[in-house]
PDB file of C-alpha atoms in Angstrom:
ATOM      1  CA  MET Q  19      28.150 -19.859  -9.971  1.00  0.00           C
ATOM      2  CA  PRO Q  20      24.579 -21.608 -10.699  1.00  0.00           C
ATOM      3  CA  PRO Q  21      21.680 -19.512 -12.708  1.00  0.00           C
ATOM      4  CA  LYS Q  22      19.532 -17.091 -10.404  1.00  0.00           C
ATOM      5  CA  PRO Q  23      16.174 -18.840 -10.572  1.00  0.00           C
ATOM      6  CA  VAL Q  24      13.544 -17.665 -12.845  1.00  0.00           C
ATOM      7  CA  PRO Q  25      10.723 -16.423 -10.856  1.00  0.00           C
ATOM      8  CA  THR Q  26       7.075 -18.044 -12.083  1.00  0.00           C
ATOM      9  CA  HIS Q  27       4.609 -16.863  -9.611  1.00  0.00           C
ATOM     10  CA  PHE Q  28       3.924 -14.609  -6.553  1.00  0.00           C
ATOM     11  CA  LEU Q  29       2.731 -14.282  -3.362  1.00  0.00           C
ATOM     12  CA  CYS Q  30      -0.063 -10.920  -2.954  1.00  0.00           C
ATOM     13  CA  ILE Q  31      -3.086  -9.405  -1.899  1.00  0.00           C
ATOM     14  CA  PRO Q  32      -5.091  -8.118  -4.967  1.00  0.00           C
ATOM     15  CA  LEU Q  33      -6.007  -4.500  -4.830  1.00  0.00           C
ATOM     16  CA  ILE Q  34      -9.207  -4.897  -7.339  1.00  0.00           C
ATOM     17  CA  THR Q  35     -12.336  -5.116  -5.668  1.00  0.00           C
ATOM     18  CA  SER Q  36     -15.618  -4.166  -6.820  1.00  0.00           C
ATOM     19  CA  ALA Q  37     -15.335  -0.996  -4.159  1.00  0.00           C
ATOM     20  CA  SER Q  38     -11.512  -0.163  -5.704  1.00  0.00           C
ATOM     21  CA  ARG Q  39     -11.562  -0.587  -9.295  1.00  0.00           C
ATOM     22  CA  PRO Q  40     -13.540   2.378  -9.993  1.00  0.00           C
ATOM     23  CA  GLN Q  41     -11.224   4.716  -7.861  1.00  0.00           C
ATOM     24  CA  LEU Q  42      -8.750   3.128  -9.693  1.00  0.00           C
ATOM     25  CA  VAL Q  43      -9.944   2.857 -13.335  1.00  0.00           C
ATOM     26  CA  GLN Q  44     -10.734   7.518 -12.480  1.00  0.00           C
ATOM     27  CA  SER Q  45      -6.845   7.598 -11.072  1.00  0.00           C
ATOM     28  CA  LEU Q  46      -5.097   5.765 -13.425  1.00  0.00           C
ATOM     29  CA  ALA Q  47      -6.907   7.330 -16.087  1.00  0.00           C
ATOM     30  CA  SER Q  48      -6.153  11.153 -14.972  1.00  0.00           C
ATOM     31  CA  PHE Q  49      -2.872   9.891 -14.715  1.00  0.00           C
ATOM     32  CA  ARG Q  50      -2.415   8.805 -17.923  1.00  0.00           C
ATOM     33  CA  ALA Q  51      -3.847  11.889 -19.713  1.00  0.00           C
ATOM     34  CA  ASP Q  52      -1.240  14.196 -17.511  1.00  0.00           C
ATOM     35  CA  ALA Q  53       1.803  11.706 -17.014  1.00  0.00           C
ATOM     36  CA  ILE Q  54       2.045  11.163 -21.213  1.00  0.00           C
ATOM     37  CA  PRO Q  55       1.946  14.622 -22.820  1.00  0.00           C
ATOM     38  CA  SER Q  56       3.354  16.281 -19.801  1.00  0.00           C
ATOM     39  CA  TYR Q  57       5.800  14.412 -17.983  1.00  0.00           C
ATOM     40  CA  GLY Q  58       6.959  12.084 -21.727  1.00  0.00           C
ATOM     41  CA  ILE Q  59       6.007   8.462 -19.583  1.00  0.00           C
ATOM     42  CA  HIS Q  60       5.285   6.278 -22.700  1.00  0.00           C
ATOM     43  CA  GLU Q  61       1.706   4.620 -22.658  1.00  0.00           C
ATOM     44  CA  ASP Q  62       2.959   1.447 -22.691  1.00  0.00           C
ATOM     45  CA  ALA Q  63       4.977   1.730 -19.138  1.00  0.00           C
ATOM     46  CA  ILE Q  64       1.772   2.672 -17.232  1.00  0.00           C
ATOM     47  CA  ARG Q  65       0.123  -0.640 -16.358  1.00  0.00           C
ATOM     48  CA  PRO Q  66      -3.053  -1.418 -16.508  1.00  0.00           C
ATOM     49  CA  VAL Q  67      -5.604  -0.972 -13.945  1.00  0.00           C
ATOM     50  CA  GLY Q  68      -6.170  -5.037 -13.430  1.00  0.00           C
ATOM     51  CA  THR Q  69      -2.915  -5.688 -12.653  1.00  0.00           C
ATOM     52  CA  LEU Q  70      -2.262  -3.691  -9.681  1.00  0.00           C
ATOM     53  CA  HIS Q  71      -1.508  -5.623  -6.106  1.00  0.00           C
ATOM     54  CA  LEU Q  72       1.021  -5.774  -3.293  1.00  0.00           C
ATOM     55  CA  THR Q  73       3.587  -8.230  -3.584  1.00  0.00           C
ATOM     56  CA  LEU Q  74       4.275  -9.900  -0.558  1.00  0.00           C
ATOM     57  CA  GLY Q  75       7.098 -12.006  -2.212  1.00  0.00           C
ATOM     58  CA  VAL Q  76       8.168 -14.585  -4.692  1.00  0.00           C
ATOM     59  CA  PHE Q  77       8.035 -18.099  -5.667  1.00  0.00           C
ATOM     60  CA  ALA Q  78      10.116 -19.661  -8.223  1.00  0.00           C
ATOM     61  CA  PHE Q  79       9.321 -23.189  -9.366  1.00  0.00           C
ATOM     62  CA  SER Q  80      11.532 -25.681 -11.737  1.00  0.00           C
ATOM     63  CA  LYS Q  81      10.058 -26.514 -15.061  1.00  0.00           C
ATOM     64  CA  ASN Q  82       7.321 -29.082 -14.614  1.00  0.00           C
ATOM     65  CA  ASP Q  83       7.554 -28.899 -10.672  1.00  0.00           C
ATOM     66  CA  PRO Q  84       8.411 -32.644 -10.174  1.00  0.00           C
ATOM     67  CA  GLU Q  85       8.588 -32.558  -6.321  1.00  0.00           C
ATOM     68  CA  GLY Q  86       5.066 -30.615  -6.223  1.00  0.00           C
ATOM     69  CA  ARG Q  87       6.321 -27.518  -4.680  1.00  0.00           C
ATOM     70  CA  LEU Q  88       3.229 -25.830  -6.240  1.00  0.00           C
ATOM     71  CA  ASP Q  89       0.566 -27.527  -5.036  1.00  0.00           C
ATOM     72  CA  LYS Q  90       2.315 -27.417  -1.361  1.00  0.00           C
ATOM     73  CA  ALA Q  91       2.222 -23.746  -1.716  1.00  0.00           C
ATOM     74  CA  LYS Q  92      -1.754 -23.762  -2.697  1.00  0.00           C
ATOM     75  CA  GLU Q  93      -1.978 -26.647   0.161  1.00  0.00           C
ATOM     76  CA  LEU Q  94      -0.435 -24.122   2.658  1.00  0.00           C
ATOM     77  CA  LEU Q  95      -1.989 -20.842   1.233  1.00  0.00           C
ATOM     78  CA  GLN Q  96      -5.557 -22.616   2.264  1.00  0.00           C
ATOM     79  CA  SER Q  97      -4.454 -23.506   5.396  1.00  0.00           C
ATOM     80  CA  LEU Q  98      -3.974 -19.992   6.465  1.00  0.00           C
ATOM     81  CA  GLN Q  99      -6.089 -17.776   8.854  1.00  0.00           C
ATOM     82  CA  PRO Q 100      -5.467 -14.168   7.690  1.00  0.00           C
ATOM     83  CA  ARG Q 101      -8.211 -13.269  10.548  1.00  0.00           C
ATOM     84  CA  GLU Q 102      -6.465 -14.998  13.344  1.00  0.00           C
ATOM     85  CA  MET Q 103      -3.008 -13.327  11.952  1.00  0.00           C
ATOM     86  CA  LEU Q 104      -4.664  -9.879  11.821  1.00  0.00           C
ATOM     87  CA  ALA Q 105      -5.862 -10.657  15.294  1.00  0.00           C
ATOM     88  CA  SER Q 106      -2.513 -11.306  16.806  1.00  0.00           C
ATOM     89  CA  ILE Q 107      -0.812  -8.685  15.100  1.00  0.00           C
ATOM     90  CA  LYS Q 108      -3.504  -5.881  16.336  1.00  0.00           C
ATOM     91  CA  HIS Q 109      -3.538  -7.328  19.741  1.00  0.00           C
ATOM     92  CA  LYS Q 110       0.062  -6.535  19.972  1.00  0.00           C
ATOM     93  CA  SER Q 111       0.301  -3.124  18.085  1.00  0.00           C
ATOM     94  CA  PRO Q 112       0.143   0.046  19.970  1.00  0.00           C
ATOM     95  CA  PRO Q 113      -1.782   2.557  19.028  1.00  0.00           C
ATOM     96  CA  PRO Q 114      -0.330   5.052  16.377  1.00  0.00           C
ATOM     97  CA  THR Q 115       2.396   7.135  17.411  1.00  0.00           C
ATOM     98  CA  ASN Q 116       3.436   9.612  14.690  1.00  0.00           C
ATOM     99  CA  MET Q 117       1.028  12.218  16.086  1.00  0.00           C
ATOM    100  CA  PRO Q 118       2.317  16.119  16.346  1.00  0.00           C
ATOM    101  CA  GLU Q 119       3.087  16.217  19.771  1.00  0.00           C
ATOM    102  CA  THR Q 120       1.544  19.732  20.421  1.00  0.00           C
ATOM    103  CA  GLU Q 121      -1.871  17.859  19.497  1.00  0.00           C
ATOM    104  CA  PRO Q 122      -3.278  15.143  21.440  1.00  0.00           C
ATOM    105  CA  PRO Q 123      -4.964  11.979  20.239  1.00  0.00           C
ATOM    106  CA  PRO Q 124      -8.801  13.360  18.912  1.00  0.00           C
ATOM    107  CA  SER Q 125     -10.432  10.678  21.005  1.00  0.00           C
ATOM    108  CA  SER Q 126      -9.396  12.204  24.231  1.00  0.00           C
ATOM    109  CA  PHE Q 127     -11.031  15.390  23.370  1.00  0.00           C
ATOM    110  CA  GLY Q 128     -14.001  16.782  21.603  1.00  0.00           C
ATOM    111  CA  LYS Q 129     -13.826  19.807  19.236  1.00  0.00           C
ATOM    112  CA  GLY Q 130     -13.196  22.807  20.414  1.00  0.00           C
ATOM    113  CA  LYS Q 131     -12.363  21.632  24.049  1.00  0.00           C
ATOM    114  CA  VAL Q 132      -9.303  21.643  26.212  1.00  0.00           C
ATOM    115  CA  PRO Q 133      -8.017  18.048  26.978  1.00  0.00           C
ATOM    116  CA  GLU Q 134      -8.309  16.807  30.495  1.00  0.00           C
ATOM    117  CA  THR Q 135      -4.639  15.225  31.750  1.00  0.00           C
ATOM    118  CA  GLY Q 136      -4.958  12.002  33.063  1.00  0.00           C
ATOM    119  CA  PRO Q 137      -3.730   8.570  32.831  1.00  0.00           C
ATOM    120  CA  PRO Q 138      -3.207   7.232  28.767  1.00  0.00           C
ATOM    121  CA  ALA Q 139      -6.243   6.188  26.979  1.00  0.00           C
ATOM    122  CA  THR Q 140      -6.151   2.041  26.406  1.00  0.00           C
ATOM    123  CA  VAL Q 141      -6.647   0.495  22.976  1.00  0.00           C
ATOM    124  CA  GLU Q 142      -9.896  -1.525  23.007  1.00  0.00           C
ATOM    125  CA  ARG Q 143      -9.139  -5.137  21.675  1.00  0.00           C
ATOM    126  CA  PRO Q 144     -12.107  -6.962  19.566  1.00  0.00           C
ATOM    127  CA  ALA Q 145     -13.127  -9.469  21.924  1.00  0.00           C
ATOM    128  CA  SER Q 146     -13.232 -12.015  19.191  1.00  0.00           C
ATOM    129  CA  ILE Q 147     -12.372 -12.711  15.215  1.00  0.00           C
ATOM    130  CA  SER Q 148     -15.816 -11.361  14.087  1.00  0.00           C
ATOM    131  CA  GLU Q 149     -15.716  -8.609  15.912  1.00  0.00           C
ATOM    132  CA  LEU Q 150     -12.380  -7.375  13.924  1.00  0.00           C
ATOM    133  CA  GLU Q 151     -12.401  -4.381  12.024  1.00  0.00           C
ATOM    134  CA  PRO Q 152     -11.355  -5.398   8.338  1.00  0.00           C
ATOM    135  CA  LEU Q 153      -7.923  -4.883   6.949  1.00  0.00           C
ATOM    136  CA  CYS Q 154      -7.950  -1.375   4.675  1.00  0.00           C
ATOM    137  CA  ILE Q 155      -5.912  -0.224   2.030  1.00  0.00           C
ATOM    138  CA  THR Q 156      -5.121   3.610   0.884  1.00  0.00           C
ATOM    139  CA  LEU Q 157      -2.543   4.092  -1.725  1.00  0.00           C
ATOM    140  CA  ARG Q 158      -1.259   7.532  -1.578  1.00  0.00           C
ATOM    141  CA  GLY Q 159       1.637   9.279  -3.078  1.00  0.00           C
ATOM    142  CA  LEU Q 160       4.041   7.972  -5.862  1.00  0.00           C
ATOM    143  CA  ARG Q 161       7.693   6.998  -5.314  1.00  0.00           C
ATOM    144  CA  SER Q 162      10.603   5.657  -7.268  1.00  0.00           C
ATOM    145  CA  MET Q 163      12.734   2.299  -6.994  1.00  0.00           C
ATOM    146  CA  GLN Q 164      15.972   3.792  -8.392  1.00  0.00           C
ATOM    147  CA  PRO Q 165      17.206   7.734  -8.126  1.00  0.00           C
ATOM    148  CA  PRO Q 166      14.386   9.902  -9.600  1.00  0.00           C
ATOM    149  CA  SER Q 167      16.852  11.020 -11.938  1.00  0.00           C
ATOM    150  CA  LYS Q 168      17.098   7.731 -13.706  1.00  0.00           C
ATOM    151  CA  ALA Q 169      13.755   5.992 -12.751  1.00  0.00           C
ATOM    152  CA  SER Q 170      12.878   3.343 -14.658  1.00  0.00           C
ATOM    153  CA  VAL Q 171       9.613   1.891 -11.664  1.00  0.00           C
ATOM    154  CA  LEU Q 172       7.263   3.999  -9.872  1.00  0.00           C
ATOM    155  CA  TYR Q 173       4.833   3.189  -7.137  1.00  0.00           C
ATOM    156  CA  ALA Q 174       2.263   4.072  -5.248  1.00  0.00           C
ATOM    157  CA  PRO Q 175       2.556   3.240  -1.376  1.00  0.00           C
ATOM    158  CA  PRO Q 176      -0.025   1.926   1.194  1.00  0.00           C
ATOM    159  CA  ILE Q 177      -0.563   4.177   3.910  1.00  0.00           C
ATOM    160  CA  ASP Q 178       0.442   2.092   7.041  1.00  0.00           C
ATOM    161  CA  GLN Q 179       0.551   4.632  10.130  1.00  0.00           C
ATOM    162  CA  ALA Q 180       0.162   1.995  12.592  1.00  0.00           C
ATOM    163  CA  GLY Q 181       2.711  -0.779  10.891  1.00  0.00           C
ATOM    164  CA  VAL Q 182      -0.698  -3.218  10.810  1.00  0.00           C
ATOM    165  CA  VAL Q 183      -0.327  -3.882   7.091  1.00  0.00           C
ATOM    166  CA  GLN Q 184       3.522  -4.183   7.056  1.00  0.00           C
ATOM    167  CA  ALA Q 185       3.564  -6.615  10.138  1.00  0.00           C
ATOM    168  CA  PHE Q 186       0.852  -8.645   8.051  1.00  0.00           C
ATOM    169  CA  CYS Q 187       1.979  -9.431   4.995  1.00  0.00           C
ATOM    170  CA  GLU Q 188       5.253 -10.158   6.562  1.00  0.00           C
ATOM    171  CA  ARG Q 189       3.485 -12.643   8.749  1.00  0.00           C
ATOM    172  CA  LEU Q 190       1.977 -14.046   5.487  1.00  0.00           C
ATOM    173  CA  ARG Q 191       5.202 -14.178   3.514  1.00  0.00           C
ATOM    174  CA  SER Q 192       7.461 -16.047   6.887  1.00  0.00           C
ATOM    175  CA  ALA Q 193       4.968 -18.739   6.626  1.00  0.00           C
ATOM    176  CA  PHE Q 194       5.695 -19.631   2.814  1.00  0.00           C
ATOM    177  CA  GLN Q 195       9.775 -18.844   3.744  1.00  0.00           C
ATOM    178  CA  GLU Q 196       8.994 -21.087   6.770  1.00  0.00           C
ATOM    179  CA  ALA Q 197       7.809 -23.887   4.576  1.00  0.00           C
ATOM    180  CA  GLN Q 198      10.692 -23.212   2.647  1.00  0.00           C
ATOM    181  CA  LEU Q 199       8.770 -22.261  -0.476  1.00  0.00           C
ATOM    182  CA  MET Q 200       9.494 -19.151  -0.795  1.00  0.00           C
ATOM    183  CA  ALA Q 201      12.984 -17.783  -1.026  1.00  0.00           C
ATOM    184  CA  GLU Q 202      14.694 -15.479   2.470  1.00  0.00           C
ATOM    185  CA  GLU Q 203      14.901 -12.238   1.287  1.00  0.00           C
ATOM    186  CA  ASP Q 204      18.205  -9.881   1.908  1.00  0.00           C
ATOM    187  CA  ARG Q 205      16.468  -6.918   2.064  1.00  0.00           C
ATOM    188  CA  PRO Q 206      12.872  -5.400   3.785  1.00  0.00           C
ATOM    189  CA  LEU Q 207       9.317  -6.147   2.031  1.00  0.00           C
ATOM    190  CA  LEU Q 208       8.874  -2.822   0.588  1.00  0.00           C
ATOM    191  CA  LEU Q 209       4.796  -2.880   0.017  1.00  0.00           C
ATOM    192  CA  HIS Q 210       3.507  -1.280  -3.687  1.00  0.00           C
ATOM    193  CA  ALA Q 211       1.462  -1.148  -5.900  1.00  0.00           C
ATOM    194  CA  THR Q 212       3.175  -0.526  -9.464  1.00  0.00           C
ATOM    195  CA  ILE Q 213       1.762   2.604 -11.702  1.00  0.00           C
ATOM    196  CA  VAL Q 214       4.859   2.393 -14.136  1.00  0.00           C
ATOM    197  CA  ASN Q 215       7.606  -0.072 -15.256  1.00  0.00           C
ATOM    198  CA  THR Q 216       9.623   0.837 -18.311  1.00  0.00           C
ATOM    199  CA  ILE Q 217      10.341  -2.706 -19.001  1.00  0.00           C
ATOM    200  CA  TYR Q 218       7.068  -3.062 -20.942  1.00  0.00           C
ATOM    201  CA  VAL Q 219       7.976  -0.283 -23.176  1.00  0.00           C
ATOM    202  CA  LYS Q 220       8.258  -2.758 -26.134  1.00  0.00           C
ATOM    203  CA  GLY Q 221      11.193  -2.626 -28.225  1.00  0.00           C
ATOM    204  CA  ASP Q 222      13.310   0.757 -29.029  1.00  0.00           C
ATOM    205  CA  LYS Q 223      10.242   3.144 -27.755  1.00  0.00           C
ATOM    206  CA  GLY Q 224      11.569   5.426 -25.618  1.00  0.00           C
ATOM    207  CA  GLY Q 225       8.731   8.459 -25.602  1.00  0.00           C
ATOM    208  CA  GLY Q 226      11.422  11.113 -26.990  1.00  0.00           C
ATOM    209  CA  ASN Q 227      14.660  12.393 -25.100  1.00  0.00           C
ATOM    210  CA  LYS Q 228      12.925  12.025 -22.144  1.00  0.00           C
ATOM    211  CA  TYR Q 229      13.813   8.594 -21.918  1.00  0.00           C
ATOM    212  CA  LYS Q 230      17.676   7.516 -22.158  1.00  0.00           C
ATOM    213  CA  LYS Q 231      19.343   4.513 -23.768  1.00  0.00           C
ATOM    214  CA  GLY Q 232      22.994   3.322 -24.475  1.00  0.00           C
ATOM    215  CA  GLY Q 233      24.197   4.799 -27.286  1.00  0.00           C
ATOM    216  CA  GLY Q 234      23.509   2.944 -30.322  1.00  0.00           C
ATOM    217  CA  GLY Q 235      19.588   1.930 -29.430  1.00  0.00           C
ATOM    218  CA  ARG Q 236      18.189  -0.313 -26.717  1.00  0.00           C
ATOM    219  CA  LYS Q 237      20.114  -3.748 -25.829  1.00  0.00           C
ATOM    220  CA  LYS Q 238      17.838  -6.896 -24.767  1.00  0.00           C
ATOM    221  CA  GLY Q 239      17.333  -6.544 -21.199  1.00  0.00           C
ATOM    222  CA  GLU Q 240      18.659  -3.172 -20.731  1.00  0.00           C
ATOM    223  CA  LYS Q 241      15.491  -0.923 -19.001  1.00  0.00           C
ATOM    224  CA  LEU Q 242      14.409   2.271 -20.243  1.00  0.00           C
ATOM    225  CA  THR Q 243      15.320   5.035 -17.504  1.00  0.00           C
ATOM    226  CA  PHE Q 244      13.722   8.610 -17.315  1.00  0.00           C
ATOM    227  CA  ASP Q 245      13.931  11.621 -15.199  1.00  0.00           C
ATOM    228  CA  ALA Q 246      10.968  11.396 -13.187  1.00  0.00           C
ATOM    229  CA  ARG Q 247      11.915  14.217 -10.336  1.00  0.00           C
ATOM    230  CA  ASP Q 248       8.731  16.468 -11.993  1.00  0.00           C
ATOM    231  CA  VAL Q 249       6.072  13.886 -11.731  1.00  0.00           C
ATOM    232  CA  LEU Q 250       7.177  12.304  -8.438  1.00  0.00           C
ATOM    233  CA  GLU Q 251       6.863  15.326  -7.154  1.00  0.00           C
ATOM    234  CA  ARG Q 252       3.383  16.645  -9.044  1.00  0.00           C
ATOM    235  CA  TYR Q 253       1.732  13.223  -7.319  1.00  0.00           C
ATOM    236  CA  GLU Q 254       3.069  13.257  -4.245  1.00  0.00           C
ATOM    237  CA  ASP Q 255       0.122  13.415  -2.215  1.00  0.00           C
ATOM    238  CA  GLN Q 256      -2.023  12.030  -5.019  1.00  0.00           C
ATOM    239  CA  VAL Q 257      -4.830   9.446  -3.773  1.00  0.00           C
ATOM    240  CA  TRP Q 258      -5.029   6.190  -5.993  1.00  0.00           C
ATOM    241  CA  MET Q 259      -8.021   4.785  -4.008  1.00  0.00           C
ATOM    242  CA  GLU Q 260      -8.861   5.120  -0.248  1.00  0.00           C
ATOM    243  CA  ASN Q 261     -10.055   2.840   2.540  1.00  0.00           C
ATOM    244  CA  ILE Q 262     -10.197  -0.264   0.165  1.00  0.00           C
ATOM    245  CA  LYS Q 263     -11.258  -3.480   2.367  1.00  0.00           C
ATOM    246  CA  VAL Q 264      -8.797  -6.467   1.960  1.00  0.00           C
ATOM    247  CA  GLU Q 265     -10.696  -9.173   0.192  1.00  0.00           C
ATOM    248  CA  LYS Q 266      -8.156 -11.927  -1.437  1.00  0.00           C
ATOM    249  CA  ILE Q 267      -5.011 -13.306  -0.607  1.00  0.00           C
ATOM    250  CA  ALA Q 268      -3.527 -14.689  -3.995  1.00  0.00           C
ATOM    251  CA  ILE Q 269      -0.676 -16.710  -5.548  1.00  0.00           C
ATOM    252  CA  CYS Q 270      -0.620 -15.501  -8.870  1.00  0.00           C
ATOM    253  CA  ARG Q 271       1.351 -16.820 -12.108  1.00  0.00           C
ATOM    254  CA  MET Q 272       4.305 -14.680 -13.245  1.00  0.00           C
ATOM    255  CA  GLY Q 273       3.246 -12.580 -16.950  1.00  0.00           C
ATOM    256  CA  ALA Q 274       0.173 -10.601 -17.103  1.00  0.00           C
ATOM    257  CA  VAL Q 275      -2.376 -11.788 -19.590  1.00  0.00           C
ATOM    258  CA  LYS Q 276      -4.467  -9.011 -21.661  1.00  0.00           C
ATOM    259  CA  THR Q 277      -8.391  -9.133 -20.886  1.00  0.00           C
ATOM    260  CA  GLU Q 278     -11.425  -6.705 -21.537  1.00  0.00           C
ATOM    261  CA  VAL Q 279     -13.297  -5.187 -18.784  1.00  0.00           C
ATOM    262  CA  GLU Q 280     -16.767  -3.494 -19.874  1.00  0.00           C
ATOM    263  CA  GLY Q 281     -15.147  -2.862 -23.002  1.00  0.00           C
ATOM    264  CA  VAL Q 282     -11.775  -1.714 -21.990  1.00  0.00           C
ATOM    265  CA  GLU Q 283      -8.524  -3.603 -22.739  1.00  0.00           C
ATOM    266  CA  ASP Q 284      -7.072  -4.287 -19.571  1.00  0.00           C
ATOM    267  CA  ALA Q 285      -4.606  -7.011 -18.256  1.00  0.00           C
ATOM    268  CA  VAL Q 286      -5.073  -9.660 -15.282  1.00  0.00           C
ATOM    269  CA  TYR Q 287      -2.541 -11.723 -13.557  1.00  0.00           C
ATOM    270  CA  GLU Q 288      -3.751 -15.219 -13.702  1.00  0.00           C
ATOM    271  CA  VAL Q 289      -4.818 -17.028 -10.113  1.00  0.00           C
ATOM    272  CA  GLU Q 290      -3.311 -20.722  -9.454  1.00  0.00           C
ATOM    273  CA  ALA Q 291      -5.117 -20.275  -5.753  1.00  0.00           C
ATOM    274  CA  GLU Q 292      -7.034 -18.147  -3.449  1.00  0.00           C
ATOM    275  CA  ILE Q 293      -8.813 -16.986   0.163  1.00  0.00           C
ATOM    276  CA  ASP Q 294     -11.089 -15.322   1.504  1.00  0.00           C
ATOM    277  CA  PHE Q 295      -9.823 -12.842   4.310  1.00  0.00           C
TER     278      PHE Q 295
END
């Protein structure tokens, strides 16, 4: 069996903007100050602010890329019309249906008034692309990619009650899959912003007995795991950033590089190509 292609790039929605950075800096600083001493999470496992993004899919371009697949992916990205994509999705999507059955939609009655009966309200659609509301992201909560008792990756999910964010991201990913630049996935797209990943804990550092390793020390490529049940409960309703407009869609190179922002050590992914939203 041939070896599995090594991912080299990824398609993403960057989450760092001038509006989101102050929120995320504060949220991650508070998390770091609490998670390291209280839950034994190693400081190297907590991701730098500048790396936060929503991954939509990964590319595996061959060495030296003789077929120019990266250039083709860049060209495809530049040809996309994200606002038109979003408009078509919002036009098809019904209003949220996850409100409690005992509480009518807020738009149907004023505060303290008894709702009137009648036909269901219609959802107004924008008359043009210029009137379309921006796509906004809120990150809330903390979840584990693995069973919580043996976690190695913790992430914050985007709030998406109407399913618009998910549908939009799937539409973007499909464009690259249909062009055969990105492999088809055999699992649903899980939108997430990685907060903790123990793969970045170097060497044999494990942060004490919170971490579990194979006998005789950690082998190369072996993941450190830890019991995340308490920290997941503590941060179940944590709002990391709120109502942040999506500004870019990007193709980035795998492997964050260290940088400095306002005198503070950070890390970012190199952007190969990007478009404005």
